[in-house]
Amino acid sequence: MRLRNVLAATSMAAALVGVTAMPAHAATGYDRCPQNRMCVFTGPNGSGTMAVFAVGDADLGDSNGPTGMNNNIESFFNNSGHHWDFWDLPGYAGDIRHSDPYVGGKNFGDAWDNRVSSLHDY
Ligand SMILES: [Ca+2]
Ligand SMILES: [Ca+2]
């Protein structure tokens, strides 16, 4: 009886350690972006929903690749060694905005908020 109580207390303590340890390293904002990727975000300063790209997407409005991002991007994190371009229209067309490699987190700003419809590295 006494031994069973000790075992129960020990496993309870272990469970509590496991629960409290997890949220300590939960990534937020730009910190969510993996190495060697372009990350885009629906909110400013890396907030909101994130989509991650290795080479790009010709049409953010179709069902091929991430969805919900077309004309809905307000910031990006170029965590890759590549140059990237963003376009206002699908198919790499219309107005273009450029990102140098490894520039870190950037807000698109008023002129480009919620406009990007395609993107690609080069
Ligand atoms: Ca797509
Ligand atoms: Ca657009």
Coordinates of N, CA and C and ligand atoms in Angstrom, one line a residue:
M1 N 0.8 -1.2 0.0 CA 0.0 0.0 0.0 C 0.9 1.3 0.0
R2 N 1.8 1.3 0.9 CA 2.7 2.5 1.0 C 3.5 2.6 -0.3
L3 N 4.0 1.5 -0.8 CA 4.8 1.5 -2.0 C 4.0 2.0 -3.2
R4 N 2.8 1.6 -3.3 CA 1.9 2.0 -4.4 C 1.7 3.6 -4.4
N5 N 1.6 4.1 -3.2 CA 1.5 5.6 -3.1 C 2.7 6.3 -3.6
V6 N 3.9 5.8 -3.2 CA 5.1 6.4 -3.7 C 5.2 6.3 -5.2
L7 N 4.9 5.2 -5.8 CA 5.0 5.1 -7.3 C 4.0 6.1 -7.9
A8 N 2.8 6.2 -7.4 CA 1.9 7.1 -8.0 C 2.4 8.5 -7.9
A9 N 3.0 8.9 -6.8 CA 3.5 10.3 -6.7 C 4.6 10.5 -7.6
T10 N 5.5 9.5 -7.8 CA 6.6 9.7 -8.7 C 6.2 9.9 -10.2
S11 N 5.2 9.1 -10.6 CA 4.8 9.2 -12.0 C 4.0 10.5 -12.2
M12 N 3.3 11.0 -11.2 CA 2.6 12.3 -11.3 C 3.6 13.4 -11.5
A13 N 4.7 13.4 -10.7 CA 5.7 14.4 -10.8 C 6.4 14.4 -12.2
A14 N 6.6 13.2 -12.8 CA 7.2 13.1 -14.1 C 6.3 13.7 -15.1
A15 N 5.0 13.4 -15.0 CA 4.0 13.9 -16.0 C 4.0 15.5 -15.9
L16 N 4.1 16.1 -14.8 CA 4.0 17.5 -14.6 C 5.3 18.2 -15.3
V17 N 6.4 17.5 -15.1 CA 7.6 18.1 -15.7 C 7.5 18.1 -17.3
G18 N 6.9 17.0 -17.8 CA 6.7 16.9 -19.2 C 5.8 18.0 -19.8
V19 N 4.7 18.2 -19.0 CA 3.8 19.2 -19.5 C 4.4 20.6 -19.5
T20 N 5.1 21.0 -18.4 CA 5.6 22.3 -18.3 C 6.8 22.6 -19.2
A21 N 7.5 21.5 -19.6 CA 8.7 21.7 -20.4 C 8.3 22.1 -21.8
M22 N 7.2 21.7 -22.3 CA 6.9 21.8 -23.8 C 6.7 23.3 -24.2
P23 N 5.9 24.1 -23.6 CA 5.6 25.4 -24.2 C 6.9 26.3 -24.1
A24 N 7.9 26.0 -23.3 CA 9.0 26.9 -23.2 C 9.8 27.2 -24.5
H25 N 9.7 26.2 -25.4 CA 10.5 26.4 -26.7 C 9.5 26.6 -27.9
A26 N 8.3 26.9 -27.6 CA 7.3 27.1 -28.7 C 7.8 28.4 -29.5
A27 N 8.0 28.2 -30.8 CA 8.4 29.4 -31.6 C 7.3 30.3 -31.9
T28 N 7.6 31.6 -32.0 CA 6.6 32.6 -32.3 C 7.2 33.5 -33.4
G29 N 6.3 34.2 -34.1 CA 6.7 35.2 -35.1 C 7.7 34.7 -36.1
Y30 N 8.7 35.5 -36.4 CA 9.7 35.1 -37.5 C 10.5 33.9 -37.0
D31 N 10.6 33.6 -35.7 CA 11.4 32.5 -35.2 C 10.9 31.1 -35.7
R32 N 9.6 31.1 -36.2 CA 9.1 29.9 -36.7 C 9.7 29.4 -38.1
C33 N 10.4 30.3 -38.8 CA 10.8 30.1 -40.1 C 12.0 29.1 -40.1
P34 N 11.9 28.0 -40.8 CA 13.0 27.0 -40.9 C 14.2 27.6 -41.7
Q35 N 15.4 27.0 -41.5 CA 16.6 27.4 -42.3 C 16.4 27.0 -43.7
N36 N 17.0 27.8 -44.6 CA 17.0 27.6 -46.1 C 15.6 27.7 -46.7
R37 N 14.7 28.5 -46.1 CA 13.3 28.6 -46.7 C 12.9 30.1 -46.7
M38 N 12.0 30.4 -47.6 CA 11.3 31.6 -47.6 C 9.9 31.4 -46.8
C39 N 9.7 32.2 -45.8 CA 8.5 32.2 -45.1 C 7.7 33.4 -45.3
V40 N 6.4 33.3 -45.4 CA 5.5 34.5 -45.6 C 4.4 34.4 -44.5
F41 N 3.9 35.5 -44.1 CA 3.0 35.6 -43.0 C 1.8 36.5 -43.3
T42 N 0.6 36.1 -42.8 CA -0.6 36.9 -43.1 C -0.7 38.2 -42.2
G43 N 0.1 38.3 -41.2 CA 0.2 39.5 -40.4 C 1.5 40.2 -40.4
P44 N 1.6 41.4 -39.9 CA 2.9 42.1 -39.8 C 3.9 41.5 -38.8
N45 N 5.2 41.7 -39.0 CA 6.2 41.2 -38.0 C 6.2 39.7 -37.8
G46 N 5.8 38.9 -38.8 CA 5.9 37.5 -38.7 C 4.7 36.9 -37.9
S47 N 3.6 37.7 -37.8 CA 2.4 37.2 -37.0 C 1.4 36.5 -38.0
G48 N 0.4 35.9 -37.4 CA -0.6 35.3 -38.2 C -0.2 33.9 -38.7
T49 N -0.8 33.5 -39.8 CA -0.5 32.2 -40.4 C 0.8 32.3 -41.2
M50 N 1.6 31.2 -41.1 CA 2.8 31.2 -41.9 C 2.7 30.2 -43.0
A51 N 3.3 30.5 -44.2 CA 3.5 29.5 -45.3 C 5.0 29.5 -45.6
V52 N 5.5 28.3 -45.9 CA 6.9 28.0 -46.1 C 7.2 27.6 -47.5
F53 N 8.2 28.2 -48.2 CA 8.5 27.8 -49.6 C 10.0 27.5 -49.7
A54 N 10.2 26.4 -50.5 CA 11.6 26.1 -50.9 C 12.0 26.7 -52.2
V55 N 11.1 26.8 -53.2 CA 11.4 27.3 -54.5 C 10.3 28.4 -55.0
G56 N 9.1 28.3 -54.4 CA 8.1 29.3 -54.8 C 6.8 28.7 -55.1
D57 N 5.9 29.5 -55.7 CA 4.5 29.1 -56.0 C 4.0 30.0 -57.1
A58 N 3.6 29.4 -58.2 CA 3.1 30.2 -59.4 C 1.8 30.9 -59.2
D59 N 1.0 30.3 -58.3 CA -0.4 30.9 -58.1 C -0.8 30.6 -56.6
L60 N -0.8 31.6 -55.8 CA -1.2 31.3 -54.4 C -2.7 31.1 -54.3
G61 N -3.4 31.4 -55.3 CA -4.9 31.3 -55.3 C -5.4 29.9 -55.6
D62 N -4.5 29.0 -56.2 CA -5.0 27.7 -56.5 C -4.8 26.7 -55.3
S63 N -5.2 25.5 -55.5 CA -5.1 24.5 -54.4 C -3.8 23.8 -54.4
N64 N -2.8 24.1 -55.3 CA -1.5 23.5 -55.4 C -0.6 24.3 -54.5
G65 N -0.2 23.7 -53.3 CA 0.6 24.4 -52.3 C -0.2 25.0 -51.2
P66 N 0.4 25.9 -50.5 CA -0.4 26.5 -49.3 C -1.6 27.2 -49.8
T67 N -2.7 27.2 -49.1 CA -3.9 28.0 -49.4 C -4.2 29.1 -48.4
G68 N -5.0 30.0 -48.8 CA -5.4 31.1 -47.9 C -4.3 32.2 -47.8
M69 N -3.3 32.2 -48.7 CA -2.3 33.2 -48.7 C -2.4 34.2 -49.8
N70 N -3.2 34.0 -50.8 CA -3.3 34.9 -52.0 C -3.8 36.2 -51.6
N71 N -3.1 37.3 -51.9 CA -3.5 38.7 -51.5 C -3.7 38.8 -50.0
N72 N -2.9 38.0 -49.3 CA -3.1 37.9 -47.8 C -1.8 37.9 -47.0
I73 N -0.7 38.4 -47.6 CA 0.6 38.4 -47.0 C 1.1 39.8 -46.6
E74 N 1.5 40.0 -45.4 CA 1.9 41.3 -44.9 C 3.4 41.3 -44.5
S75 N 4.0 40.2 -44.3 CA 5.5 40.2 -43.9 C 6.1 38.9 -44.4
F76 N 7.4 38.9 -44.5 CA 8.2 37.7 -44.9 C 9.5 37.6 -44.2
F77 N 10.1 36.4 -44.2 CA 11.4 36.2 -43.7 C 12.2 35.4 -44.7
N78 N 13.2 36.0 -45.3 CA 14.0 35.3 -46.3 C 15.1 34.6 -45.5
N79 N 14.9 33.4 -45.1 CA 15.9 32.6 -44.3 C 16.7 31.7 -45.3
S80 N 16.8 32.1 -46.5 CA 17.6 31.3 -47.5 C 18.7 32.1 -48.1
G81 N 19.6 31.4 -48.8 CA 20.7 32.1 -49.5 C 20.4 32.5 -50.9
H82 N 19.1 32.5 -51.2 CA 18.6 32.8 -52.6 C 18.0 34.2 -52.6
H83 N 18.1 34.8 -53.8 CA 17.2 36.0 -54.1 C 15.8 35.5 -54.4
W84 N 14.8 36.3 -54.0 CA 13.4 35.9 -54.3 C 12.7 37.1 -54.9
D85 N 11.7 36.9 -55.7 CA 10.9 37.9 -56.2 C 9.4 37.6 -55.9
F86 N 8.7 38.6 -55.6 CA 7.2 38.5 -55.3 C 6.5 39.3 -56.4
W87 N 5.4 38.7 -56.9 CA 4.6 39.4 -57.9 C 3.2 39.6 -57.5
D88 N 2.6 40.7 -58.0 CA 1.2 41.1 -57.7 C 0.2 40.1 -58.3
L89 N 0.6 39.6 -59.5 CA -0.3 38.7 -60.2 C 0.2 37.2 -60.2
P90 N -0.8 36.3 -60.4 CA -0.3 34.9 -60.6 C 0.5 34.7 -61.8
G91 N 1.3 33.7 -61.9 CA 2.1 33.4 -63.1 C 3.3 34.3 -63.2
Y92 N 3.8 34.9 -62.1 CA 5.0 35.7 -62.0 C 4.8 36.9 -63.0
A93 N 3.7 37.6 -62.8 CA 3.4 38.8 -63.6 C 2.9 40.0 -62.8
G94 N 2.9 41.1 -63.5 CA 2.5 42.4 -62.8 C 3.7 43.0 -62.1
D95 N 3.3 43.8 -61.1 CA 4.4 44.5 -60.3 C 5.2 43.5 -59.6
I96 N 6.5 43.8 -59.4 CA 7.4 42.9 -58.8 C 8.1 43.6 -57.6
R97 N 8.4 42.8 -56.5 CA 9.1 43.2 -55.4 C 10.2 42.2 -55.1
H98 N 11.4 42.7 -54.9 CA 12.6 41.8 -54.7 C 13.0 41.7 -53.3
S99 N 13.6 40.5 -53.0 CA 14.3 40.3 -51.7 C 15.7 39.7 -51.9
D100 N 16.7 40.4 -51.3 CA 18.0 39.8 -51.3 C 18.1 38.6 -50.4
P101 N 19.1 37.8 -50.5 CA 19.3 36.6 -49.6 C 19.5 37.0 -48.1
Y102 N 19.0 36.2 -47.2 CA 19.2 36.3 -45.8 C 18.9 37.7 -45.3
V103 N 17.9 38.3 -45.7 CA 17.6 39.7 -45.2 C 16.8 39.6 -43.9
G104 N 16.4 38.4 -43.5 CA 15.6 38.4 -42.2 C 14.2 38.8 -42.4
G105 N 13.6 39.2 -41.3 CA 12.2 39.5 -41.3 C 11.9 40.9 -41.8
K106 N 10.9 41.1 -42.7 CA 10.5 42.4 -43.3 C 9.0 42.5 -43.4
N107 N 8.5 43.7 -43.1 CA 7.1 43.9 -43.4 C 7.0 44.4 -44.9
F108 N 6.0 44.0 -45.6 CA 5.8 44.5 -47.0 C 5.5 46.0 -47.0
G109 N 4.8 46.4 -46.0 CA 4.4 47.9 -46.0 C 3.2 48.2 -46.8
D110 N 2.6 49.4 -46.6 CA 1.3 49.7 -47.2 C 1.2 49.4 -48.6
A111 N 2.3 49.7 -49.4 CA 2.2 49.6 -50.9 C 2.0 48.2 -51.3
W112 N 2.5 47.2 -50.5 CA 2.5 45.8 -50.9 C 1.7 44.9 -50.0
D113 N 1.1 45.4 -48.9 CA 0.3 44.5 -48.1 C -0.8 43.9 -48.8
N114 N -1.0 42.6 -48.6 CA -2.1 41.8 -49.2 C -2.2 41.9 -50.7
R115 N -1.0 41.8 -51.4 CA -1.0 41.9 -52.9 C -0.3 40.7 -53.5
V116 N 0.6 40.0 -52.8 CA 1.4 39.0 -53.4 C 0.5 37.8 -53.9
S117 N 0.7 37.5 -55.2 CA -0.1 36.3 -55.7 C 0.8 35.2 -56.3
S118 N 2.1 35.5 -56.5 CA 3.1 34.5 -56.8 C 4.5 34.9 -56.4
L119 N 5.3 33.9 -56.2 CA 6.7 34.2 -55.7 C 7.6 33.1 -56.2
H120 N 8.9 33.4 -56.3 CA 9.9 32.4 -56.8 C 11.3 32.9 -56.4
D121 N 12.1 31.9 -56.1 CA 13.6 32.2 -55.9 C 14.3 32.2 -57.3
Y122 N 15.5 32.6 -57.3 CA 16.3 32.5 -58.5 C 17.8 32.6 -58.2
Ligands
CA1 CA -0.4 27.5 -55.4
CA2 CA -2.4 40.1 -56.2

